[in-house]
Amino acid sequence: MSDPGLACCTPLSGTAMSADQAEQVAPLLKALADPVRLRLVSLIASSTTGEACVCDLNDAFDLTQATISHHLKVLHSAGVLDREKRGVWVYYAVRPEALAAVASLFQAPALTPA
Amino acid sequence: MSDPGLACCTPLSGTAMSADQAEQVAPLLKALADPVRLRLVSLIASSTTGEACVCDLNDAFDLTQATISHHLKVLHSAGVLDREKRGVWVYYAVRPEALAAVASLFQAPALTPA
DNA sequence: ACAGGACATCGACGGGCGTCGATGTCTGAA
DNA sequence: TTCAGACATCGACGCCCGTCGATGTCCTGT
């Protein structure tokens, strides 16, 4: 606590992000803040069909199928990936809204200095 | 591993993010993937002078000064915040390049489906 | 009906993270 | 020189996260 008569700086005006906003966006960031999950999203997004099945994603990593499945579940729960089962295989596709939300977040005035 | 003669889908072409890229960007995302740190960055960015001292940031949270100092250190180590000591007080300012890097990442073709 | 494969779930392990109280370091003022 | 305040660092605690092997579930040929 600083003495009000001896302020060290201007008292933080402007419209900052609310605590609720931060609590809401943080899980999305946290889901993407992992190198494996970033590559998973990138692999799916860069696929020619815009989607990918788990078997091919497994081959792209030196990780267990259980681990890849776990990461896909995290991304799906966070709203980054869509999940669709067709026959024996499961296909994941990226949700552009989720990525756009993150992109716009770091261009919003609340996070971009003047 | 899927039988090559019985492919489940097209074999993941396109230019995806490399493992090195993912390993390099993930720490930046991880530093921002916390509600307290998001609010810290937002508070500093929305300040009238574009910077803020620790004493004022402390008052905005129900957290210990040690915890706020820890979060600021994480953000500084990740390259999100600049640190400058003037007299008794320490001022933090956001590095727009870091935020712009994240924003552009989620607009890059490697992460944006066609 | 049966077998085999694709994918999810479970339980467990080690390590890292967020938070705290206590203490250290530095600066400016008396 | 001494003191008080601003901020950083330290050590510790509980909890969550990434990874694994093992097992379960569902679908499809045979």
Short mmCIF file of C-alpha atoms (C1' of nucleotides) in Angstrom, two decimals:
data_model
loop_
_atom_site.label_atom_id
_atom_site.label_comp_id
_atom_site.label_asym_id
_atom_site.label_seq_id
_atom_site.Cartn_x
_atom_site.Cartn_y
_atom_site.Cartn_z
CA MET A 1 0.00 0.00 0.00
CA SER A 2 1.44 3.33 -1.03
CA ASP A 3 0.84 6.59 0.76
CA PRO A 4 -1.81 8.50 -1.20
CA GLY A 5 0.01 11.76 -0.54
CA LEU A 6 3.17 10.33 -2.02
CA ALA A 7 1.91 8.46 -5.08
CA CYS A 8 4.53 6.63 -7.08
CA CYS A 9 2.58 6.83 -10.32
CA THR A 10 -0.74 7.67 -11.91
CA PRO A 11 -3.45 5.50 -10.39
CA LEU A 12 -4.16 2.93 -13.08
CA SER A 13 -7.05 4.33 -15.06
CA GLY A 14 -8.35 3.07 -18.37
CA THR A 15 -10.56 0.06 -18.89
CA ALA A 16 -8.63 -3.06 -17.98
CA MET A 17 -9.78 -6.64 -18.26
CA SER A 18 -12.14 -7.71 -15.50
CA ALA A 19 -11.38 -10.59 -13.19
CA ASP A 20 -14.25 -12.58 -14.67
CA GLN A 21 -12.96 -12.03 -18.19
CA ALA A 22 -9.52 -13.22 -17.16
CA GLU A 23 -10.90 -16.30 -15.45
CA GLN A 24 -12.85 -17.09 -18.60
CA VAL A 25 -10.08 -16.67 -21.14
CA ALA A 26 -7.24 -18.21 -19.14
CA PRO A 27 -8.39 -21.83 -19.64
CA LEU A 28 -8.35 -21.32 -23.40
CA LEU A 29 -4.82 -19.98 -23.24
CA LYS A 30 -3.80 -22.77 -20.89
CA ALA A 31 -5.11 -25.39 -23.30
CA LEU A 32 -2.94 -23.93 -26.05
CA ALA A 33 0.13 -23.34 -23.87
CA ASP A 34 1.73 -26.70 -24.58
CA PRO A 35 4.10 -27.55 -27.43
CA VAL A 36 2.41 -30.85 -28.19
CA ARG A 37 -1.06 -29.32 -28.28
CA LEU A 38 0.17 -26.43 -30.42
CA ARG A 39 1.54 -28.89 -32.94
CA LEU A 40 -1.67 -30.90 -32.81
CA VAL A 41 -3.74 -27.83 -33.66
CA SER A 42 -1.27 -26.85 -36.33
CA LEU A 43 -1.27 -30.32 -37.87
CA ILE A 44 -5.06 -30.45 -37.99
CA ALA A 45 -5.38 -26.92 -39.33
CA SER A 46 -2.80 -27.45 -42.05
CA SER A 47 -4.39 -30.67 -43.23
CA THR A 48 -5.83 -30.57 -46.72
CA THR A 49 -9.29 -31.50 -45.52
CA GLY A 50 -9.15 -29.32 -42.42
CA GLU A 51 -9.50 -32.33 -40.19
CA ALA A 52 -7.40 -35.27 -39.06
CA CYS A 53 -7.93 -38.64 -37.45
CA VAL A 54 -6.17 -39.73 -34.31
CA CYS A 55 -4.21 -42.51 -35.97
CA ASP A 56 -2.30 -40.08 -38.18
CA LEU A 57 -1.76 -37.63 -35.34
CA ASN A 58 -0.29 -40.44 -33.29
CA ASP A 59 2.35 -41.11 -35.91
CA ALA A 60 3.54 -37.50 -35.80
CA PHE A 61 4.72 -37.75 -32.19
CA ASP A 62 6.95 -39.98 -30.11
CA LEU A 63 4.22 -40.24 -27.52
CA THR A 64 1.78 -42.88 -26.39
CA GLN A 65 -1.66 -43.06 -27.94
CA ALA A 66 -3.07 -42.44 -24.47
CA THR A 67 -1.14 -39.18 -24.19
CA ILE A 68 -2.29 -37.93 -27.59
CA SER A 69 -5.84 -38.83 -26.71
CA HIS A 70 -5.48 -36.88 -23.49
CA HIS A 71 -4.22 -33.77 -25.29
CA LEU A 72 -7.02 -33.98 -27.81
CA LYS A 73 -9.50 -34.21 -24.98
CA VAL A 74 -8.05 -31.10 -23.36
CA LEU A 75 -8.26 -29.17 -26.63
CA HIS A 76 -11.79 -30.40 -27.22
CA SER A 77 -12.92 -29.50 -23.70
CA ALA A 78 -11.49 -26.00 -24.13
CA GLY A 79 -13.47 -25.52 -27.32
CA VAL A 80 -10.46 -25.47 -29.62
CA LEU A 81 -11.26 -28.67 -31.47
CA ASP A 82 -14.42 -30.25 -32.81
CA ARG A 83 -14.80 -34.01 -32.48
CA GLU A 84 -16.66 -36.24 -34.92
CA LYS A 85 -16.75 -40.01 -34.98
CA ARG A 86 -17.16 -41.62 -38.38
CA GLY A 87 -17.10 -45.38 -38.30
CA VAL A 88 -14.05 -46.69 -36.55
CA TRP A 89 -12.14 -43.46 -36.77
CA VAL A 90 -12.47 -40.17 -34.92
CA TYR A 91 -11.80 -36.91 -36.70
CA TYR A 92 -10.81 -33.65 -35.07
CA ALA A 93 -11.18 -30.22 -36.65
CA VAL A 94 -10.20 -26.80 -35.35
CA ARG A 95 -12.83 -24.28 -34.34
CA PRO A 96 -11.74 -21.02 -36.02
CA GLU A 97 -13.76 -18.96 -33.53
CA ALA A 98 -11.56 -20.13 -30.66
CA LEU A 99 -8.35 -19.17 -32.39
CA ALA A 100 -9.84 -15.90 -33.57
CA ALA A 101 -10.86 -15.11 -30.00
CA VAL A 102 -7.26 -15.46 -28.86
CA ALA A 103 -5.97 -13.41 -31.78
CA SER A 104 -8.42 -10.59 -31.14
CA LEU A 105 -7.68 -10.71 -27.42
CA PHE A 106 -4.12 -9.57 -27.99
CA GLN A 107 -5.20 -6.81 -30.30
CA ALA A 108 -7.91 -5.47 -27.96
CA PRO A 109 -7.31 -2.06 -26.37
CA ALA A 110 -7.30 -3.68 -22.92
CA LEU A 111 -4.06 -5.45 -23.75
CA THR A 112 -2.49 -3.16 -26.34
CA PRO A 113 -0.71 -0.07 -25.03
CA ALA A 114 -1.37 3.28 -26.68
CA MET B 1 -0.15 -47.02 -36.77
CA SER B 2 -2.69 -47.38 -39.54
CA ASP B 3 -2.41 -49.75 -42.43
CA PRO B 4 -1.11 -47.78 -45.42
CA GLY B 5 -3.36 -49.74 -47.74
CA LEU B 6 -6.39 -48.80 -45.68
CA ALA B 7 -5.79 -45.13 -44.94
CA CYS B 8 -8.38 -43.46 -42.79
CA CYS B 9 -7.75 -40.01 -44.20
CA THR B 10 -5.46 -37.90 -46.34
CA PRO B 11 -1.93 -38.02 -44.92
CA LEU B 12 -1.55 -34.62 -43.28
CA SER B 13 0.05 -32.43 -45.89
CA GLY B 14 0.46 -28.68 -45.75
CA THR B 15 3.09 -26.82 -43.77
CA ALA B 16 2.42 -27.30 -40.09
CA MET B 17 4.29 -25.76 -37.22
CA SER B 18 7.62 -27.40 -36.50
CA ALA B 19 8.44 -28.96 -33.17
CA ASP B 20 11.07 -26.29 -32.55
CA GLN B 21 8.60 -23.53 -33.25
CA ALA B 22 6.11 -25.04 -30.84
CA GLU B 23 8.74 -25.42 -28.13
CA GLN B 24 9.68 -21.79 -28.60
CA VAL B 25 6.21 -20.26 -28.53
CA ALA B 26 4.68 -22.43 -25.80
CA PRO B 27 6.51 -20.69 -22.92
CA LEU B 28 5.12 -17.34 -24.05
CA LEU B 29 1.61 -18.77 -24.10
CA LYS B 30 2.17 -20.45 -20.75
CA ALA B 31 3.26 -17.17 -19.19
CA LEU B 32 0.00 -15.58 -20.33
CA ALA B 33 -2.22 -18.55 -19.46
CA ASP B 34 -3.03 -17.42 -15.94
CA PRO B 35 -5.91 -15.16 -14.88
CA VAL B 36 -3.76 -13.11 -12.52
CA ARG B 37 -1.04 -12.55 -15.10
CA LEU B 38 -3.61 -11.68 -17.76
CA ARG B 39 -5.05 -9.03 -15.48
CA LEU B 40 -1.58 -7.75 -14.66
CA VAL B 41 -0.76 -7.27 -18.33
CA SER B 42 -4.15 -5.70 -18.91
CA LEU B 43 -3.75 -3.32 -15.98
CA ILE B 44 -0.33 -2.19 -17.13
CA ALA B 45 -1.38 -1.82 -20.75
CA SER B 46 -4.49 0.16 -19.88
CA SER B 47 -2.60 2.56 -17.66
CA THR B 48 -2.47 6.15 -18.86
CA THR B 49 1.32 6.18 -18.93
CA GLY B 50 1.64 2.66 -20.33
CA GLU B 51 3.47 1.51 -17.25
CA ALA B 52 2.69 0.72 -13.63
CA CYS B 53 4.58 0.27 -10.38
CA VAL B 54 4.31 -2.82 -8.24
CA CYS B 55 2.70 -1.03 -5.31
CA ASP B 56 -0.39 -0.12 -7.33
CA LEU B 57 -0.58 -3.56 -8.91
CA ASN B 58 -0.52 -5.09 -5.46
CA ASP B 59 -3.60 -3.17 -4.42
CA ALA B 60 -5.58 -4.56 -7.36
CA PHE B 61 -5.38 -8.15 -6.09
CA ASP B 62 -6.13 -10.05 -2.92
CA LEU B 63 -2.74 -11.67 -3.11
CA THR B 64 0.52 -11.38 -1.26
CA GLN B 65 3.18 -8.99 -2.51
CA ALA B 66 5.45 -12.00 -2.92
CA THR B 67 2.94 -13.64 -5.24
CA ILE B 68 2.53 -10.52 -7.40
CA SER B 69 6.29 -10.16 -7.59
CA HIS B 70 6.53 -13.78 -8.69
CA HIS B 71 3.97 -13.29 -11.47
CA LEU B 72 5.73 -10.15 -12.68
CA LYS B 73 8.99 -12.07 -12.78
CA VAL B 74 7.39 -14.79 -14.89
CA LEU B 75 6.01 -12.24 -17.33
CA HIS B 76 9.33 -10.44 -17.46
CA SER B 77 11.29 -13.66 -18.03
CA ALA B 78 8.94 -14.58 -20.87
CA GLY B 79 9.56 -11.24 -22.56
CA VAL B 80 6.05 -9.92 -22.02
CA LEU B 81 6.99 -7.10 -19.66
CA ASP B 82 9.82 -4.61 -19.46
CA ARG B 83 11.26 -3.79 -16.07
CA GLU B 84 12.72 -0.44 -15.03
CA LYS B 85 13.76 0.65 -11.57
CA ARG B 86 13.41 4.35 -10.82
CA GLY B 87 14.38 5.29 -7.29
CA VAL B 88 12.52 3.20 -4.77
CA TRP B 89 9.86 2.03 -7.19
CA VAL B 90 9.93 -0.49 -10.01
CA TYR B 91 7.89 0.11 -13.13
CA TYR B 92 6.69 -2.55 -15.53
CA ALA B 93 5.60 -1.90 -19.12
CA VAL B 94 4.27 -4.29 -21.72
CA ARG B 95 6.34 -5.22 -24.77
CA PRO B 96 3.95 -4.85 -27.72
CA GLU B 97 6.07 -7.20 -29.84
CA ALA B 98 5.33 -10.10 -27.53
CA LEU B 99 1.59 -9.60 -27.67
CA ALA B 100 1.72 -9.00 -31.41
CA ALA B 101 3.62 -12.27 -31.81
CA VAL B 102 0.81 -14.16 -30.11
CA ALA B 103 -1.85 -12.34 -32.11
CA SER B 104 -0.15 -13.08 -35.41
CA LEU B 105 0.43 -16.68 -34.40
CA PHE B 106 -3.28 -17.38 -34.35
CA GLN B 107 -3.76 -15.71 -37.70
CA ALA B 108 -0.87 -17.53 -39.39
CA PRO B 109 -1.75 -20.11 -42.07
CA ALA B 110 -0.21 -22.85 -39.95
CA LEU B 111 -2.97 -22.45 -37.40
CA THR B 112 -5.83 -21.09 -39.46
CA PRO B 113 -7.79 -23.60 -41.49
CA ALA B 114 -8.51 -22.81 -45.10
"C1'" DA C 1 -20.63 -64.96 -32.62
"C1'" DC C 2 -16.06 -63.92 -32.70
"C1'" DA C 3 -11.71 -61.52 -33.25
"C1'" DG C 4 -9.13 -57.50 -34.05
"C1'" DG C 5 -8.32 -52.71 -34.38
"C1'" DA C 6 -9.26 -47.57 -33.15
"C1'" DC C 7 -9.83 -44.72 -29.55
"C1'" DA C 8 -11.08 -43.46 -24.65
"C1'" DT C 9 -10.55 -44.06 -19.77
"C1'" DC C 10 -8.24 -45.34 -15.45
"C1'" DG C 11 -4.74 -45.27 -11.89
"C1'" DA C 12 -0.20 -44.00 -10.83
"C1'" DC C 13 4.07 -41.53 -10.93
"C1'" DG C 14 7.23 -37.41 -11.12
"C1'" DG C 15 7.68 -32.72 -11.80
"C1'" DG C 16 6.22 -28.10 -12.17
"C1'" DC C 17 3.08 -24.26 -10.69
"C1'" DG C 18 0.57 -20.85 -7.61
"C1'" DT C 19 0.58 -19.24 -3.12
"C1'" DC C 20 2.24 -18.15 1.31
"C1'" DG C 21 5.20 -16.33 5.44
"C1'" DA C 22 9.72 -15.03 6.40
"C1'" DT C 23 13.79 -12.91 5.18
"C1'" DG C 24 17.08 -10.35 2.28
"C1'" DT C 25 18.50 -6.17 -0.53
"C1'" DC C 26 18.42 -1.67 -1.93
"C1'" DT C 27 17.01 3.24 -1.76
"C1'" DG C 28 15.90 7.72 0.20
"C1'" DA C 29 15.11 10.43 4.24
"C1'" DA C 30 15.90 11.86 9.02
"C1'" DT D 1 24.44 6.22 10.48
"C1'" DT D 2 20.20 4.62 11.19
"C1'" DC D 3 15.54 3.64 9.94
"C1'" DA D 4 11.53 2.66 7.18
"C1'" DG D 5 9.55 1.35 3.05
"C1'" DA D 6 9.49 -0.98 -1.81
"C1'" DC D 7 10.49 -4.93 -3.97
"C1'" DA D 8 12.89 -9.47 -4.66
"C1'" DT D 9 14.21 -13.98 -3.07
"C1'" DC D 10 13.85 -18.25 -0.36
"C1'" DG D 11 11.84 -22.45 1.37
"C1'" DA D 12 7.75 -24.95 1.91
"C1'" DC D 13 3.19 -26.60 1.00
"C1'" DG D 14 -0.72 -28.46 -1.77
"C1'" DC D 15 -2.35 -29.14 -6.17
"C1'" DC D 16 -2.52 -29.70 -11.02
"C1'" DC D 17 -0.35 -31.34 -15.31
"C1'" DG D 18 2.06 -34.40 -18.75
"C1'" DT D 19 3.15 -39.04 -19.43
"C1'" DC D 20 2.83 -43.88 -19.07
"C1'" DG D 21 1.02 -48.97 -19.04
"C1'" DA D 22 -3.07 -51.41 -18.57
"C1'" DT D 23 -7.72 -51.91 -19.42
"C1'" DG D 24 -12.33 -50.79 -21.24
"C1'" DT D 25 -15.62 -49.64 -25.10
"C1'" DC D 26 -17.23 -49.48 -29.60
"C1'" DC D 27 -17.16 -50.60 -34.47
"C1'" DT D 28 -16.23 -53.68 -38.49
"C1'" DG D 29 -15.06 -57.62 -41.00
"C1'" DT D 30 -15.12 -62.57 -41.10
#
